[in-house]
Short mmCIF file of C-alpha atoms and ligand atoms in Angstrom, two decimals:
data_model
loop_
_atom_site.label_atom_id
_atom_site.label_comp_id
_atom_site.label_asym_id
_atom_site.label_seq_id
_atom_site.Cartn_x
_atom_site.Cartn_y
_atom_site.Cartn_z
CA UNK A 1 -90.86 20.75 13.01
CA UNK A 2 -87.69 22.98 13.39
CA UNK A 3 -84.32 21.73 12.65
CA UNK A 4 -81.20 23.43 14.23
CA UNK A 5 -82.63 25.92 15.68
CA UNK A 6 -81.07 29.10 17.52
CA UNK A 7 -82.03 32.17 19.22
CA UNK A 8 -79.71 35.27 18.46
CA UNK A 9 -80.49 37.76 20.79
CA UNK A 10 -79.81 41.08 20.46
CA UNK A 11 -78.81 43.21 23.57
CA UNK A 12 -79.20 46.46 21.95
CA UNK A 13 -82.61 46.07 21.28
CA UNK A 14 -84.23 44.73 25.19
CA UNK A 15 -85.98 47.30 26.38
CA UNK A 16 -86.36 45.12 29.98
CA UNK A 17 -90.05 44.66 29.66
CA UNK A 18 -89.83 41.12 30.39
CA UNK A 19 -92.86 40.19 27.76
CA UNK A 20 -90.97 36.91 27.04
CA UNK A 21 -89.93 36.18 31.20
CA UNK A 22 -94.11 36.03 31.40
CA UNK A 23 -94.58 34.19 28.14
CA UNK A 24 -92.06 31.41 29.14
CA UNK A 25 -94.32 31.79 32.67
CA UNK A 26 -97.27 31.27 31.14
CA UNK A 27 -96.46 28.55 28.28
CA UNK A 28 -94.66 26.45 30.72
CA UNK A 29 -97.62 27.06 33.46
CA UNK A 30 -94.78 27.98 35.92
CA UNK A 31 -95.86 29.44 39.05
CA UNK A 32 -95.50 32.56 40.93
CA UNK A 33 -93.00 32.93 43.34
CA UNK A 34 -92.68 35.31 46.35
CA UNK A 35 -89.43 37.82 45.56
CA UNK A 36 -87.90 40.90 46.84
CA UNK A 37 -86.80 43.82 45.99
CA UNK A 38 -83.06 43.78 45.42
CA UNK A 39 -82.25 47.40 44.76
CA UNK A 40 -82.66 47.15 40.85
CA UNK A 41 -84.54 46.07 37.57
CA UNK A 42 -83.70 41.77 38.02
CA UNK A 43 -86.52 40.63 39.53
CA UNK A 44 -86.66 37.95 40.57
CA UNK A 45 -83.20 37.74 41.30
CA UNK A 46 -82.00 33.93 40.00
CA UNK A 47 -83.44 31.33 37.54
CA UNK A 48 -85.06 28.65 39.58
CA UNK A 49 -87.31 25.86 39.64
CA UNK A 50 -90.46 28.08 38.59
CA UNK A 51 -87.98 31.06 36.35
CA UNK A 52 -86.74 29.54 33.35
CA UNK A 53 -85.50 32.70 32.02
CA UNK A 54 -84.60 35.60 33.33
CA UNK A 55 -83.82 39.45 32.17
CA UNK A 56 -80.42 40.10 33.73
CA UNK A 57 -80.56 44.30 34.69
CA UNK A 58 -76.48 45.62 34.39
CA UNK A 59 -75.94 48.81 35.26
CA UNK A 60 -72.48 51.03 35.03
CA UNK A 61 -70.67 53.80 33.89
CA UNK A 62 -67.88 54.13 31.15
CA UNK A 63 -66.54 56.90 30.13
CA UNK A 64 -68.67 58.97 31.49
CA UNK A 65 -71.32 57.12 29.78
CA UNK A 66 -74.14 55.28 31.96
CA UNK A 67 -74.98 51.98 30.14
CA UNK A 68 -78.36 50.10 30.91
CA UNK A 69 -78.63 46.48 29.72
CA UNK A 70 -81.16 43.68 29.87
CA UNK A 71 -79.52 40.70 29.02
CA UNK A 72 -82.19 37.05 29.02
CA UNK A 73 -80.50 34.36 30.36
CA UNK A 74 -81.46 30.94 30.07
CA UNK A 75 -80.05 27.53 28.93
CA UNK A 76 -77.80 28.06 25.89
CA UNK A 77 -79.20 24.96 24.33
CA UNK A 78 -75.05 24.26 23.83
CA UNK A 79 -74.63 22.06 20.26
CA UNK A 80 -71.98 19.70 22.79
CA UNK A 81 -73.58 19.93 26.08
CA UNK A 82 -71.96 19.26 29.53
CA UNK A 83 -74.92 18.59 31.36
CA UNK A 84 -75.54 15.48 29.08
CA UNK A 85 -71.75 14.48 29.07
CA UNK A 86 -71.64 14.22 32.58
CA UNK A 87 -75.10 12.40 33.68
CA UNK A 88 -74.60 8.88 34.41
CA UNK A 89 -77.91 7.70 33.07
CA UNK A 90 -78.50 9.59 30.07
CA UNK A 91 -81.15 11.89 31.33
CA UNK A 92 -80.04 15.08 28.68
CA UNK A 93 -80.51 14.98 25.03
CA UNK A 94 -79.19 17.30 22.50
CA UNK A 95 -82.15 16.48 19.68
CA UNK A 96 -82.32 17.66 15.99
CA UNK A 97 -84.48 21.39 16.76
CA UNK A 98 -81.13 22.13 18.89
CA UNK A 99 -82.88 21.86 21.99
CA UNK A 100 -81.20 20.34 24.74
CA UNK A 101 -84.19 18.49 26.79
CA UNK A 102 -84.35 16.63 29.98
CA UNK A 103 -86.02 13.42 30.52
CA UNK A 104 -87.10 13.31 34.59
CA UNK A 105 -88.26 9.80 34.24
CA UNK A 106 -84.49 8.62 33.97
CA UNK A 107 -83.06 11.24 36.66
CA UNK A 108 -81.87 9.72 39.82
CA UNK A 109 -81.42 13.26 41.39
CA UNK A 110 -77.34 13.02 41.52
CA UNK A 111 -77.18 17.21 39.68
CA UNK A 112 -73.68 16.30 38.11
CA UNK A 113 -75.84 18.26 35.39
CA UNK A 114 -75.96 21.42 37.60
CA UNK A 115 -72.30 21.50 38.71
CA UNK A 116 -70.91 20.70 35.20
CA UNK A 117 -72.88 23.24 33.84
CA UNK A 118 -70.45 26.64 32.35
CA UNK A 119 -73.43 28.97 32.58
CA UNK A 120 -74.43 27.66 35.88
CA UNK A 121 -78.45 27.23 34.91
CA UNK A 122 -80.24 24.10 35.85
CA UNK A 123 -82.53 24.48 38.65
CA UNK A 124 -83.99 22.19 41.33
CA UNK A 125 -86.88 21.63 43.24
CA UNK A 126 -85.50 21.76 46.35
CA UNK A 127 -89.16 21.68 47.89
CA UNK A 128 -90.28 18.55 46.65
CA UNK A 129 -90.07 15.18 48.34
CA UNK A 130 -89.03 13.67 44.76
CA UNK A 131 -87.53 16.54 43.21
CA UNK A 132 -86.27 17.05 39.55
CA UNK A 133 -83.97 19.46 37.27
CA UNK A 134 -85.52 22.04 35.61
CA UNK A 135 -84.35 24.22 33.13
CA UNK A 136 -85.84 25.97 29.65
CA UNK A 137 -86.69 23.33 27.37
CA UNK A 138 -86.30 26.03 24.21
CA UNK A 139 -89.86 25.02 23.89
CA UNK A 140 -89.37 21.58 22.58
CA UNK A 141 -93.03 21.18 22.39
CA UNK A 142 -94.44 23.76 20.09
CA UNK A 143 -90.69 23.43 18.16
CA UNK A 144 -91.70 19.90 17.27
CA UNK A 145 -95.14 21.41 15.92
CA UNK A 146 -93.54 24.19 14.22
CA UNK A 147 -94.56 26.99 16.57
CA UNK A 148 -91.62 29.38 17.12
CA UNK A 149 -90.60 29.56 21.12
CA UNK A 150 -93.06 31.46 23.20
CA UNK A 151 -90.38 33.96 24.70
CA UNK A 152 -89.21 35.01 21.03
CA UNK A 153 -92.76 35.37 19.85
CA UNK A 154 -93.96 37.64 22.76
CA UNK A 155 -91.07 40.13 22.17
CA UNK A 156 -92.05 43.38 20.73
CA UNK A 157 -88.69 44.69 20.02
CA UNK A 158 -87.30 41.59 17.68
CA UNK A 159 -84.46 41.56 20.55
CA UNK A 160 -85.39 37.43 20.24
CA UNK A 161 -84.38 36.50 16.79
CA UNK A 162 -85.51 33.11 15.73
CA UNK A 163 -84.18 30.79 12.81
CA UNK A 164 -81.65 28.32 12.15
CA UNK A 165 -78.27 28.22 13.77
CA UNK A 166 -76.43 28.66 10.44
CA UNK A 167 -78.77 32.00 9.79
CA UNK A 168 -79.09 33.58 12.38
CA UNK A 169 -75.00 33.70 12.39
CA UNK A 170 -74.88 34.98 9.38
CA UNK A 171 -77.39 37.92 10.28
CA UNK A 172 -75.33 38.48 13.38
CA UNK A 173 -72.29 38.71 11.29
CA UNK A 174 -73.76 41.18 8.50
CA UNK A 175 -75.02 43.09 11.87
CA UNK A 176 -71.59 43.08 13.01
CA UNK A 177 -70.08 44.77 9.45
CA UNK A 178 -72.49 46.97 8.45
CA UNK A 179 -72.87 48.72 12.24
CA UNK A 180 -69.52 48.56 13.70
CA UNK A 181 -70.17 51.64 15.81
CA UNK A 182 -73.32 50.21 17.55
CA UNK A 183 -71.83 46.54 18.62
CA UNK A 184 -69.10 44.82 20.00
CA UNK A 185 -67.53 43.16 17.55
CA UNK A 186 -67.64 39.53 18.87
CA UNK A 187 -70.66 37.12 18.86
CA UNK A 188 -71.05 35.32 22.04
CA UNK A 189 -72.07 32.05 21.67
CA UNK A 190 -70.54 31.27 18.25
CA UNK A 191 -67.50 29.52 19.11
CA UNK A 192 -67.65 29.07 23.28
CA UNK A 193 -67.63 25.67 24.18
CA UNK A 194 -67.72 24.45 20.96
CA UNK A 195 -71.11 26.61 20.10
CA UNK A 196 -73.97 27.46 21.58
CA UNK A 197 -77.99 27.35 20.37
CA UNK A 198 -78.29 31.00 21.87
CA UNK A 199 -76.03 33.44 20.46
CA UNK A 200 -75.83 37.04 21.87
CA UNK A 201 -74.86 40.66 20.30
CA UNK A 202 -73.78 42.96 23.19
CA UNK A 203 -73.73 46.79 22.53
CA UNK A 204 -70.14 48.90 21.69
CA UNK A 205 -67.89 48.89 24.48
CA UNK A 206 -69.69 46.67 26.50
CA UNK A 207 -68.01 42.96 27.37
CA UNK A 208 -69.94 39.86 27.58
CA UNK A 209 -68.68 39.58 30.51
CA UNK A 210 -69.63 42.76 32.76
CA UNK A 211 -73.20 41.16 31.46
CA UNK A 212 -72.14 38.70 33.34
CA UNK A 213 -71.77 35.97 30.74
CA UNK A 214 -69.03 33.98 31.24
CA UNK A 215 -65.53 34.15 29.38
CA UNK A 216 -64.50 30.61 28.11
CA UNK A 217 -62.67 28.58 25.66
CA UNK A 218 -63.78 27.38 22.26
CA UNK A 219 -63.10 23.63 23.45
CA UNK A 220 -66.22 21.55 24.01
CA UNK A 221 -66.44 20.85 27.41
CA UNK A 222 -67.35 17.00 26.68
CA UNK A 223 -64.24 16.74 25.67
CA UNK A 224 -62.67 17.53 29.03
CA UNK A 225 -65.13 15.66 31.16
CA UNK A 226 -64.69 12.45 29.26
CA UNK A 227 -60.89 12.58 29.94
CA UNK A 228 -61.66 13.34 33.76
CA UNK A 229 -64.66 10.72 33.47
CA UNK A 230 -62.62 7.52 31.91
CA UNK A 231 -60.33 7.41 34.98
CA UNK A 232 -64.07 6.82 37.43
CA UNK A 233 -63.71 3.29 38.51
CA UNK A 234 -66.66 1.19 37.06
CA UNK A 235 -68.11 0.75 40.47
CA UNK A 236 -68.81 4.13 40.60
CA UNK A 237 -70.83 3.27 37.23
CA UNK A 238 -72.41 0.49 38.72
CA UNK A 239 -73.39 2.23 42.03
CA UNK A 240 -75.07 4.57 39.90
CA UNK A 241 -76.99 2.10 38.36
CA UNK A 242 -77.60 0.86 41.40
CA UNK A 243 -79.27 4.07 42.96
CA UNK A 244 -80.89 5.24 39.47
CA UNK A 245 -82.79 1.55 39.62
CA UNK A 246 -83.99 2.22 43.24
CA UNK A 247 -84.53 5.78 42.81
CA UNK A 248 -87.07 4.59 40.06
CA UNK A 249 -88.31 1.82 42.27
CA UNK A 250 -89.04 4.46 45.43
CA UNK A 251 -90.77 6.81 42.46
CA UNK A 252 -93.30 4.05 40.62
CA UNK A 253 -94.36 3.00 44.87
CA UNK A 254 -95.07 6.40 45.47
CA UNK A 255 -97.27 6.66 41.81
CA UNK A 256 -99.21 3.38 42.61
CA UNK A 257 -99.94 4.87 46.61
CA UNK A 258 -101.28 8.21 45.25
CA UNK A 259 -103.13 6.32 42.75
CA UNK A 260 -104.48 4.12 44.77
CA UNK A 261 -105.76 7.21 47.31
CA UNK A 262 -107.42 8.87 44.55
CA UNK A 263 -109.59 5.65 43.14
CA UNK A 264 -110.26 5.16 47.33
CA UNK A 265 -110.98 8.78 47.36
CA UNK A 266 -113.52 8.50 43.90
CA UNK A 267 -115.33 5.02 45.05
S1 SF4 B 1 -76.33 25.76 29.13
FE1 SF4 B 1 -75.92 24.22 30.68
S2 SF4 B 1 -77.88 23.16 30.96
FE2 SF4 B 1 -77.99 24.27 29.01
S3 SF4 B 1 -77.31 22.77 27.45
FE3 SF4 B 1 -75.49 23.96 28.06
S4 SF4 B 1 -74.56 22.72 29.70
FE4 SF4 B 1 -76.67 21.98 29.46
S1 SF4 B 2 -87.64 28.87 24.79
FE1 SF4 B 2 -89.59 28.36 25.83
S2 SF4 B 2 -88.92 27.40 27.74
FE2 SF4 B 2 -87.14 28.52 26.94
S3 SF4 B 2 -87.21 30.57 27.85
FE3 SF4 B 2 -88.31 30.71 25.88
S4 SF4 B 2 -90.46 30.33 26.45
FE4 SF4 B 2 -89.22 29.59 28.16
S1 SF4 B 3 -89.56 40.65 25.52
FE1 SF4 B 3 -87.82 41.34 24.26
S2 SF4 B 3 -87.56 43.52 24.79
FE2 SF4 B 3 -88.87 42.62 26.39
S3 SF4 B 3 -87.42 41.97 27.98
FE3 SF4 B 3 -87.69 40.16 26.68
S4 SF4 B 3 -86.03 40.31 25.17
FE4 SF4 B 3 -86.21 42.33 26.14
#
């Protein structure tokens, strides 16, 4: 199994070919989904239920040079998450491979998790009559196994490095000082939010955030939501209780019905 793990993923080197966007497709059996054309490389346009990962397209000019980057986006797998601080019943876990997973058999479907989120990525199934969050899992499975994530291992251009938090700074960092003229000097991911599982290396003159990757503070965001979350009133608690119990009561009828239809459907 992998302990702390981290992905450090270098912009410089994505050639867009989206090997690892398929990979995570076809690990995670995620389906298909109709998309359009939206006048450039992104395609499909936004993570969703069935797109855990995505290769953002950026294109612009800067003095007078044309910059093309392909930035994947995904969860950050953050080391204090907000998604987890904020869910009443528990339903994130950051565990010891750094992954941050998500356990659907505790969600009551409230998606505090979505709004609390920085880097605005989990997903729903909107579709579904008993829908549930979805998000990258950092390949929790085959991490637990000792298989490195599928996305990093389809990538032909090393842009997915893959190692321990604590190394895969320090390559980033000996990147940083040995080719000052090829990066920007700062390593997203490092210090945001108190630290992130994914760290990115953006190319010279280019900021994090015309990649569209958010600018924000190196305070944990736990830290905020548990001041704004001590003043809730413990109804509020207990309501949730109350809804996660029959949200799990609706869920286990609905099991034993479909079971029952498919011994009817066998005898
Ligand atoms: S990026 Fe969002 S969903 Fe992923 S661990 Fe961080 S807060 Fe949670
Ligand atoms: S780590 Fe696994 S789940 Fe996450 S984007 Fe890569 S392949 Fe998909
Ligand atoms: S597989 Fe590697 S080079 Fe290809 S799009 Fe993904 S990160 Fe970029």
């Amino acid at each position: 199994m992998f302990k702390n793990s981290s992905f450090l993923i270098d912009i410089t080197k994505c050639i867009g070919c989206r090997s690892c966007q398929v990979a995570c497709k076809r690990w995670n059996q995620l389906e298909a989904e109709k998309t359009h054309n939206t006048g450039g490389h992104q395609n499909p346009p936004l993570l969703s239920a069935h797109t855990w990962t995505l290769i953002r397209f950026k294109e612009f000019e800067k003095k007078e040079k044309l910059h093309w980057c392909f930035t994947k986006v995904g969860c950050m797998h953050c080391e204090q998450p907000a998604c987890a601080s904020v869910c009443p019943v528990g339903a994130f876990t950051k565990t010891e491979t750094g992954a941050v997973v998500y356990n659907d058999k505790v969600c009551i479907g409230c998606r505090y998790c979505m709004i609390a989120c920085p880097f605005r990525i989990p997903t729903y199934e909107w579709k579904k009559a008993f829908p549930f969050v979805k998000k990258c899992t950092f390949c929790f499975d085959r991490q637990t196994e000792g298989t490195r994530p599928a996305c990093a291992s389809a990538c032909p251009t090393g842009a997915i490095a893959f190692g321990t938090r604590t190394e895969m700074a320090k390559k980033a960092h000996e990147l940083l000082k040995n080719n000052p003229e090829k990066y920007n000097p700062h390593l997203y991911g490092e210090k945001e939010v108190g630290g992130t599982a994914v760290m990115y290396l953006a190319p010279k003159g280019v900021e994090f955030k015309e990649l569209g990757l958010p600018e924000l503070a190196e305070r944990p965001l736990p830290t905020w939501t548990w001041n704004a979350l001590r003043f809730v009133p413990s109804q509020i608690v207990v309501v949730s209780a109350a809804m996660a119990f029959f949200y799990w009561l609706t869920k286990r009828k609905t099991k034993k019905k479909d079971v029952n239809k498919e011994v009817r459907h066998d005898a």
